[in-house]
PDB file of C-alpha atoms and ligand atoms in Angstrom:
ATOM      1  CA  MET A   8      -0.324   0.182  -0.068  1.00 98.00           C
ATOM      2  CA  VAL A   9       1.655   3.053  -1.171  1.00 98.00           C
ATOM      3  CA  THR A  10       0.148   6.744   0.610  1.00 98.00           C
ATOM      4  CA  GLY A  11       1.066   9.752  -0.859  1.00 98.00           C
ATOM      5  CA  ALA A  12      -0.082  13.410  -0.584  1.00 98.00           C
ATOM      6  CA  LEU A  13      -1.030  16.129  -3.451  1.00 98.00           C
ATOM      7  CA  GLU A  14       0.765  19.189  -1.124  1.00 98.00           C
ATOM      8  CA  ALA A  15       2.428  22.221  -2.388  1.00 98.00           C
ATOM      9  CA  HIS A  16       6.884  21.594  -1.725  1.00 98.00           C
ATOM     10  CA  GLY A  17       8.354  24.854  -2.420  1.00 98.00           C
ATOM     11  CA  MET A  18       7.271  26.164  -5.429  1.00 97.00           C
ATOM     12  CA  HIS A  19      10.423  24.341  -7.465  1.00 98.00           C
ATOM     13  CA  LEU A  20       8.711  21.039  -6.679  1.00 98.00           C
ATOM     14  CA  PRO A  21       5.266  19.161  -7.881  1.00 98.00           C
ATOM     15  CA  LEU A  22       2.205  18.707  -6.116  1.00 98.00           C
ATOM     16  CA  SER A  23       2.550  15.207  -6.545  1.00 98.00           C
ATOM     17  CA  THR A  24       6.600  14.888  -4.777  1.00 98.00           C
ATOM     18  CA  ASP A  25       5.140  12.450  -1.621  1.00 98.00           C
ATOM     19  CA  THR A  26       3.274  10.580  -4.219  1.00 98.00           C
ATOM     20  CA  ILE A  27       5.501  10.248  -6.539  1.00 98.00           C
ATOM     21  CA  LEU A  28       8.946   8.790  -4.613  1.00 98.00           C
ATOM     22  CA  PRO A  29       7.312   5.672  -2.294  1.00 98.00           C
ATOM     23  CA  THR A  30       5.362   4.692  -6.114  1.00 98.00           C
ATOM     24  CA  TYR A  31       9.053   4.842  -7.912  1.00 98.00           C
ATOM     25  CA  LEU A  32      10.097   3.125  -4.923  1.00 98.00           C
ATOM     26  CA  ALA A  33       7.096   0.691  -4.691  1.00 98.00           C
ATOM     27  CA  GLU A  34       7.845  -0.331  -8.283  1.00 98.00           C
ATOM     28  CA  LYS A  35      11.658  -1.303  -8.235  1.00 98.00           C
ATOM     29  CA  VAL A  36      10.559  -2.894  -5.130  1.00 98.00           C
ATOM     30  CA  ALA A  37       8.237  -4.856  -6.906  1.00 97.00           C
ATOM     31  CA  MET A  38      10.096  -5.898  -9.568  1.00 97.00           C
ATOM     32  CA  ARG A  39      12.653  -7.338  -7.361  1.00 97.00           C
ATOM     33  CA  THR A  40      10.198  -9.552  -5.082  1.00 97.00           C
ATOM     34  CA  LYS A  41       7.116 -10.683  -4.666  1.00 95.00           C
ATOM     35  CA  ALA A  42       5.788  -8.510  -3.624  1.00 96.00           C
ATOM     36  CA  LEU A  43       2.213  -6.858  -5.287  1.00 97.00           C
ATOM     37  CA  VAL A  44       2.182  -3.306  -5.218  1.00 98.00           C
ATOM     38  CA  LEU A  45      -1.428  -2.000  -4.631  1.00 98.00           C
ATOM     39  CA  PRO A  46      -2.319   1.864  -6.366  1.00 98.00           C
ATOM     40  CA  THR A  47      -1.299   4.543  -4.873  1.00 98.00           C
ATOM     41  CA  ILE A  48      -3.233   7.014  -2.588  1.00 98.00           C
ATOM     42  CA  PRO A  49      -2.623   9.703  -3.679  1.00 98.00           C
ATOM     43  CA  PHE A  50      -4.399  12.390  -1.161  1.00 98.00           C
ATOM     44  CA  GLY A  51      -3.363  12.688   2.051  1.00 98.00           C
ATOM     45  CA  ASP A  52      -3.512  15.187   5.506  1.00 98.00           C
ATOM     46  CA  SER A  53      -2.298  18.048   4.383  1.00 98.00           C
ATOM     47  CA  TRP A  54      -3.825  20.049   6.513  1.00 97.00           C
ATOM     48  CA  SER A  55      -0.202  22.661   7.492  1.00 96.00           C
ATOM     49  CA  PHE A  56      -0.831  22.917   3.789  1.00 97.00           C
ATOM     50  CA  ASN A  57      -4.077  23.586   2.737  1.00 95.00           C
ATOM     51  CA  ASN A  58      -3.382  27.258   2.249  1.00 95.00           C
ATOM     52  CA  PHE A  59      -0.685  27.239  -0.952  1.00 97.00           C
ATOM     53  CA  GLU A  60      -1.925  26.275  -4.442  1.00 96.00           C
ATOM     54  CA  GLY A  61      -2.674  23.325  -5.671  1.00 97.00           C
ATOM     55  CA  THR A  62      -2.976  21.049  -1.924  1.00 98.00           C
ATOM     56  CA  ILE A  63      -5.663  19.462  -1.769  1.00 98.00           C
ATOM     57  CA  SER A  64      -5.940  17.354   1.703  1.00 98.00           C
ATOM     58  CA  ILE A  65      -9.003  14.674   2.929  1.00 98.00           C
ATOM     59  CA  ALA A  66     -10.425  15.334   5.951  1.00 98.00           C
ATOM     60  CA  PRO A  67      -8.942  12.609   8.908  1.00 97.00           C
ATOM     61  CA  ASN A  68     -12.127  10.702   9.398  1.00 97.00           C
ATOM     62  CA  ALA A  69     -12.219  10.725   5.691  1.00 98.00           C
ATOM     63  CA  LEU A  70      -8.301   9.414   5.172  1.00 98.00           C
ATOM     64  CA  MET A  71      -9.126   6.664   8.412  1.00 98.00           C
ATOM     65  CA  ASP A  72     -12.344   5.154   6.929  1.00 98.00           C
ATOM     66  CA  PHE A  73     -10.459   4.567   3.429  1.00 98.00           C
ATOM     67  CA  TYR A  74      -7.197   3.900   4.821  1.00 98.00           C
ATOM     68  CA  THR A  75      -8.904   0.865   7.325  1.00 97.00           C
ATOM     69  CA  SER A  76     -11.599   0.698   4.524  1.00 97.00           C
ATOM     70  CA  VAL A  77      -8.046  -0.587   2.048  1.00 98.00           C
ATOM     71  CA  MET A  78      -6.021  -2.704   4.610  1.00 97.00           C
ATOM     72  CA  LYS A  79      -9.119  -5.255   5.945  1.00 96.00           C
ATOM     73  CA  GLY A  80      -9.980  -6.037   2.097  1.00 96.00           C
ATOM     74  CA  VAL A  81      -6.266  -6.952   1.614  1.00 97.00           C
ATOM     75  CA  PHE A  82      -6.647  -8.706   4.764  1.00 96.00           C
ATOM     76  CA  LYS A  83     -10.198 -10.364   4.026  1.00 95.00           C
ATOM     77  CA  HIS A  84      -7.974 -12.044   1.143  1.00 95.00           C
ATOM     78  CA  GLY A  85      -5.555 -13.635   2.951  1.00 93.00           C
ATOM     79  CA  PHE A  86      -2.848 -11.650   3.112  1.00 95.00           C
ATOM     80  CA  ARG A  87      -0.641 -11.588   6.492  1.00 95.00           C
ATOM     81  CA  TYR A  88       1.557  -8.695   5.217  1.00 97.00           C
ATOM     82  CA  LEU A  89       0.847  -5.122   4.455  1.00 98.00           C
ATOM     83  CA  VAL A  90       3.528  -2.635   4.228  1.00 98.00           C
ATOM     84  CA  VAL A  91       2.401   0.585   3.808  1.00 98.00           C
ATOM     85  CA  LEU A  92       5.093   2.669   2.297  1.00 98.00           C
ATOM     86  CA  ASN A  93       3.798   6.448   3.157  1.00 98.00           C
ATOM     87  CA  GLY A  94       5.752   9.156   1.379  1.00 98.00           C
ATOM     88  CA  HIS A  95       3.468  12.288   3.498  1.00 98.00           C
ATOM     89  CA  GLY A  96       4.540  12.693   8.057  1.00 97.00           C
ATOM     90  CA  GLY A  97       0.782  14.037   7.489  1.00 97.00           C
ATOM     91  CA  ASN A  98      -0.389  10.834   7.046  1.00 98.00           C
ATOM     92  CA  ILE A  99       1.255   8.980   9.799  1.00 98.00           C
ATOM     93  CA  PRO A 100      -1.625   9.759  12.976  1.00 98.00           C
ATOM     94  CA  VAL A 101      -4.257   8.470  10.522  1.00 98.00           C
ATOM     95  CA  LEU A 102      -2.270   5.541   9.433  1.00 98.00           C
ATOM     96  CA  THR A 103      -1.228   4.220  13.096  1.00 98.00           C
ATOM     97  CA  LEU A 104      -5.090   4.532  13.754  1.00 98.00           C
ATOM     98  CA  ALA A 105      -6.256   2.583  10.703  1.00 98.00           C
ATOM     99  CA  ALA A 106      -3.779   0.025  10.799  1.00 97.00           C
ATOM    100  CA  LYS A 107      -4.423  -0.744  15.269  1.00 97.00           C
ATOM    101  CA  ALA A 108      -8.332  -1.395  13.666  1.00 96.00           C
ATOM    102  CA  ALA A 109      -7.517  -2.730  10.372  1.00 96.00           C
ATOM    103  CA  THR A 110      -5.045  -5.797  12.224  1.00 96.00           C
ATOM    104  CA  ASP A 111      -7.301  -6.020  15.616  1.00 91.00           C
ATOM    105  CA  ASN A 112      -8.301  -9.829  15.796  1.00 82.00           C
ATOM    106  CA  GLY A 113      -5.846 -12.043  13.538  1.00 78.00           C
ATOM    107  CA  GLN A 114      -2.902 -12.662  12.946  1.00 83.00           C
ATOM    108  CA  ARG A 115      -2.132 -10.078  10.813  1.00 94.00           C
ATOM    109  CA  ALA A 116       0.472  -6.557  10.646  1.00 97.00           C
ATOM    110  CA  VAL A 117       0.749  -3.859   9.170  1.00 98.00           C
ATOM    111  CA  ILE A 118       4.346  -2.675   9.018  1.00 98.00           C
ATOM    112  CA  ILE A 119       4.416   1.274   8.471  1.00 98.00           C
ATOM    113  CA  VAL A 120       7.655   2.169   7.129  1.00 98.00           C
ATOM    114  CA  ASN A 121       7.747   6.627   6.802  1.00 98.00           C
ATOM    115  CA  TRP A 122      10.306   5.586   3.987  1.00 98.00           C
ATOM    116  CA  TRP A 123      11.752   9.803   4.277  1.00 97.00           C
ATOM    117  CA  LYS A 124      12.897   8.653   7.504  1.00 96.00           C
ATOM    118  CA  GLU A 125      13.263   5.302   8.308  1.00 97.00           C
ATOM    119  CA  LEU A 126      15.874   4.247   5.039  1.00 98.00           C
ATOM    120  CA  ALA A 127      18.739   5.265   3.635  1.00 97.00           C
ATOM    121  CA  GLU A 128      20.020   6.639   6.758  1.00 97.00           C
ATOM    122  CA  SER A 129      23.738   6.001   6.132  1.00 96.00           C
ATOM    123  CA  ALA A 130      23.255   6.965   1.666  1.00 97.00           C
ATOM    124  CA  ARG A 131      22.067  10.084   3.965  1.00 96.00           C
ATOM    125  CA  LYS A 132      24.548  11.449   6.484  1.00 95.00           C
ATOM    126  CA  LEU A 133      26.635  10.704   3.457  1.00 95.00           C
ATOM    127  CA  ALA A 134      25.084  12.485   0.444  1.00 95.00           C
ATOM    128  CA  GLU A 135      23.289  15.516   2.101  1.00 95.00           C
ATOM    129  CA  GLU A 136      25.021  18.950   3.192  1.00 97.00           C
ATOM    130  CA  THR A 137      21.690  20.869   4.891  1.00 96.00           C
ATOM    131  CA  PRO A 138      19.199  19.069   7.386  1.00 94.00           C
ATOM    132  CA  MET A 139      15.895  17.206   6.347  1.00 93.00           C
ATOM    133  CA  GLY A 140      13.755  19.694   5.278  1.00 95.00           C
ATOM    134  CA  HIS A 141      10.301  20.053   3.713  1.00 97.00           C
ATOM    135  CA  ALA A 142      11.165  19.979  -0.284  1.00 98.00           C
ATOM    136  CA  ALA A 143      14.456  21.173   1.203  1.00 98.00           C
ATOM    137  CA  GLU A 144      17.697  18.560  -0.107  1.00 98.00           C
ATOM    138  CA  ASP A 145      16.662  15.741   0.390  1.00 97.00           C
ATOM    139  CA  GLU A 146      13.336  15.671  -1.423  1.00 98.00           C
ATOM    140  CA  THR A 147      14.588  18.221  -3.926  1.00 98.00           C
ATOM    141  CA  SER A 148      17.599  16.059  -4.798  1.00 98.00           C
ATOM    142  CA  GLU A 149      15.335  12.631  -4.675  1.00 98.00           C
ATOM    143  CA  VAL A 150      12.966  14.161  -7.339  1.00 98.00           C
ATOM    144  CA  MET A 151      15.827  15.087 -10.045  1.00 98.00           C
ATOM    145  CA  HIS A 152      16.348  11.855  -9.773  1.00 98.00           C
ATOM    146  CA  VAL A 153      13.179   9.735 -10.310  1.00 98.00           C
ATOM    147  CA  ARG A 154      11.439  13.219 -11.847  1.00 98.00           C
ATOM    148  CA  PRO A 155      14.115  16.290 -13.297  1.00 98.00           C
ATOM    149  CA  ASP A 156      10.937  16.821 -15.736  1.00 98.00           C
ATOM    150  CA  LEU A 157       8.840  18.411 -13.015  1.00 98.00           C
ATOM    151  CA  VAL A 158      11.740  20.073 -11.192  1.00 98.00           C
ATOM    152  CA  ASN A 159      12.642  24.036 -11.397  1.00 98.00           C
ATOM    153  CA  MET A 160      15.662  25.345  -9.353  1.00 98.00           C
ATOM    154  CA  ALA A 161      15.010  28.812 -10.850  1.00 98.00           C
ATOM    155  CA  LYS A 162      12.530  28.718  -8.183  1.00 98.00           C
ATOM    156  CA  ALA A 163      13.474  27.054  -5.040  1.00 97.00           C
ATOM    157  CA  GLU A 164      13.314  29.179  -1.701  1.00 97.00           C
ATOM    158  CA  VAL A 165      14.939  29.086   1.081  1.00 97.00           C
ATOM    159  CA  HIS A 166      12.962  28.917   4.670  1.00 97.00           C
ATOM    160  CA  ARG A 167      13.798  27.122   7.650  1.00 96.00           C
ATOM    161  CA  VAL A 168      10.849  28.550  10.921  1.00 96.00           C
ATOM    162  CA  VAL A 169      11.597  27.236  13.879  1.00 95.00           C
ATOM    163  CA  THR A 170       9.330  26.638  16.936  1.00 93.00           C
ATOM    164  CA  ARG A 171      10.422  24.967  20.166  1.00 96.00           C
ATOM    165  CA  PHE A 172       6.158  23.320  20.641  1.00 95.00           C
ATOM    166  CA  THR A 173       3.628  22.073  18.309  1.00 93.00           C
ATOM    167  CA  ILE A 174       2.147  24.852  16.733  1.00 94.00           C
ATOM    168  CA  ILE A 175      -1.479  24.476  15.073  1.00 93.00           C
ATOM    169  CA  SER A 176      -3.247  27.467  13.352  1.00 95.00           C
ATOM    170  CA  GLY A 177      -5.559  28.008   9.938  1.00 94.00           C
ATOM    171  CA  THR A 178      -4.759  31.258   9.983  1.00 94.00           C
ATOM    172  CA  SER A 179      -0.555  31.174  10.500  1.00 95.00           C
ATOM    173  CA  ARG A 180       0.724  28.693   8.128  1.00 95.00           C
ATOM    174  CA  GLU A 181       2.020  30.557   5.608  1.00 95.00           C
ATOM    175  CA  GLU A 182       4.090  32.767   8.592  1.00 96.00           C
ATOM    176  CA  LEU A 183       5.361  29.103   9.674  1.00 95.00           C
ATOM    177  CA  LEU A 184       6.298  27.498   6.569  1.00 96.00           C
ATOM    178  CA  PRO A 185       7.281  30.181   4.075  1.00 96.00           C
ATOM    179  CA  SER A 186       6.409  29.101   0.325  1.00 96.00           C
ATOM    180  CA  ALA A 187       5.443  25.842   2.351  1.00 97.00           C
ATOM    181  CA  MET A 188       9.077  25.387   2.308  1.00 96.00           C
ATOM    182  CA  TYR A 189      11.196  24.411   4.949  1.00 97.00           C
ATOM    183  CA  GLY A 190      15.108  24.045   4.365  1.00 97.00           C
ATOM    184  CA  ASP A 191      17.428  24.750   1.842  1.00 97.00           C
ATOM    185  CA  PRO A 192      17.151  22.905  -1.351  1.00 98.00           C
ATOM    186  CA  ARG A 193      20.340  24.924  -3.297  1.00 97.00           C
ATOM    187  CA  LYS A 194      22.699  22.051  -2.787  1.00 97.00           C
ATOM    188  CA  ALA A 195      20.564  19.433  -4.221  1.00 98.00           C
ATOM    189  CA  THR A 196      21.732  16.515  -7.392  1.00 98.00           C
ATOM    190  CA  PRO A 197      20.114  14.020  -9.051  1.00 98.00           C
ATOM    191  CA  GLU A 198      23.271  11.905  -7.919  1.00 98.00           C
ATOM    192  CA  LYS A 199      22.306  12.532  -3.867  1.00 98.00           C
ATOM    193  CA  GLY A 200      18.868  11.164  -4.763  1.00 98.00           C
ATOM    194  CA  ARG A 201      20.217   8.337  -6.784  1.00 98.00           C
ATOM    195  CA  LEU A 202      22.074   7.032  -3.556  1.00 98.00           C
ATOM    196  CA  ILE A 203      19.429   7.786  -1.345  1.00 98.00           C
ATOM    197  CA  MET A 204      16.561   6.484  -3.618  1.00 98.00           C
ATOM    198  CA  GLU A 205      18.836   3.232  -4.921  1.00 98.00           C
ATOM    199  CA  GLN A 206      19.410   2.167  -0.733  1.00 98.00           C
ATOM    200  CA  ALA A 207      16.477   2.474  -0.091  1.00 98.00           C
ATOM    201  CA  GLU A 208      14.827  -0.244  -2.059  1.00 98.00           C
ATOM    202  CA  GLU A 209      17.663  -2.477  -1.133  1.00 98.00           C
ATOM    203  CA  GLU A 210      16.696  -2.022   2.837  1.00 98.00           C
ATOM    204  CA  LEU A 211      12.545  -2.446   1.258  1.00 98.00           C
ATOM    205  CA  ILE A 212      13.975  -6.023  -0.629  1.00 98.00           C
ATOM    206  CA  SER A 213      15.361  -6.580   2.627  1.00 98.00           C
ATOM    207  CA  LEU A 214      11.951  -6.006   4.651  1.00 98.00           C
ATOM    208  CA  VAL A 215      10.227  -8.025   1.890  1.00 98.00           C
ATOM    209  CA  ASN A 216      12.643 -10.909   2.170  1.00 97.00           C
ATOM    210  CA  GLN A 217      12.341 -10.926   5.876  1.00 97.00           C
ATOM    211  CA  LEU A 218       8.358 -10.907   5.441  1.00 97.00           C
ATOM    212  CA  GLU A 219       8.202 -13.525   2.479  1.00 95.00           C
ATOM    213  CA  LYS A 220      10.096 -15.919   5.407  1.00 96.00           C
ATOM    214  CA  GLY A 221       6.850 -15.088   7.992  1.00 94.00           C
ATOM    215  CA  GLU A 222       9.846 -12.785  10.046  1.00 93.00           C
ATOM    216  CA  LEU A 223       8.460  -9.181  11.219  1.00 94.00           C
ATOM    217  CA  PRO A 224      11.506  -6.763  10.900  1.00 93.00           C
ATOM    218  CA  ILE A 225      12.359  -7.111  14.590  1.00 92.00           C
ATOM    219  CA  THR A 226      16.125  -7.073  16.176  1.00 91.00           C
ATOM    220  CA  LYS A 227      16.277  -8.129  20.111  1.00 91.00           C
ATOM    221  CA  ARG A 228      17.837  -6.559  22.059  1.00 92.00           C
TER     222      ARG A 228
HETATM  223 ZN1   ZN B  17       7.434  15.637   0.897  1.00 83.85          ZN
END
């Protein structure tokens, strides 16, 4: 299951950035394993970006029902494991609730992979010169690798507004995330994106191989 978003990503990246990247990874992994890939869910909870042009955010309760129905649908057909390759941070709370609802009974597991923060850690450390963000060096590099035709670096801006607390305000979205940006995309290159995507692909393949053996990806310490 691949979950994305239709959400402003600065002025230089496509609205579907969070959909394009995990879909690309899922298709790569499917070619090299027996994993089946569901059609990507291209909308997510993008509340924080809802005032920016092009963003379409789905209400969390609607998303919760949708995700839960998809998960239950998969399990109804006898699958034991469902990997959610999630491309968007705003989806995490709802995905977690949906996974709990879908796995309450029976021998089954939903494995949520928030790929941008849980995969390719060493490639990111090696390749990136600036911290992770939103439409920042990391995401920009990845889209440059996967869909260079959709990147317009002439429009790239640099913004980083920090806060110690969680501020939720419908009228302060532009103030908190100027130009739908957080970070510095200027050092992005397709080569950095390639390194990150290749490592993410290998790690996902290891995960699928482990699940095919009936093992959950856990380590006992
Ligand atoms: Zn993104």
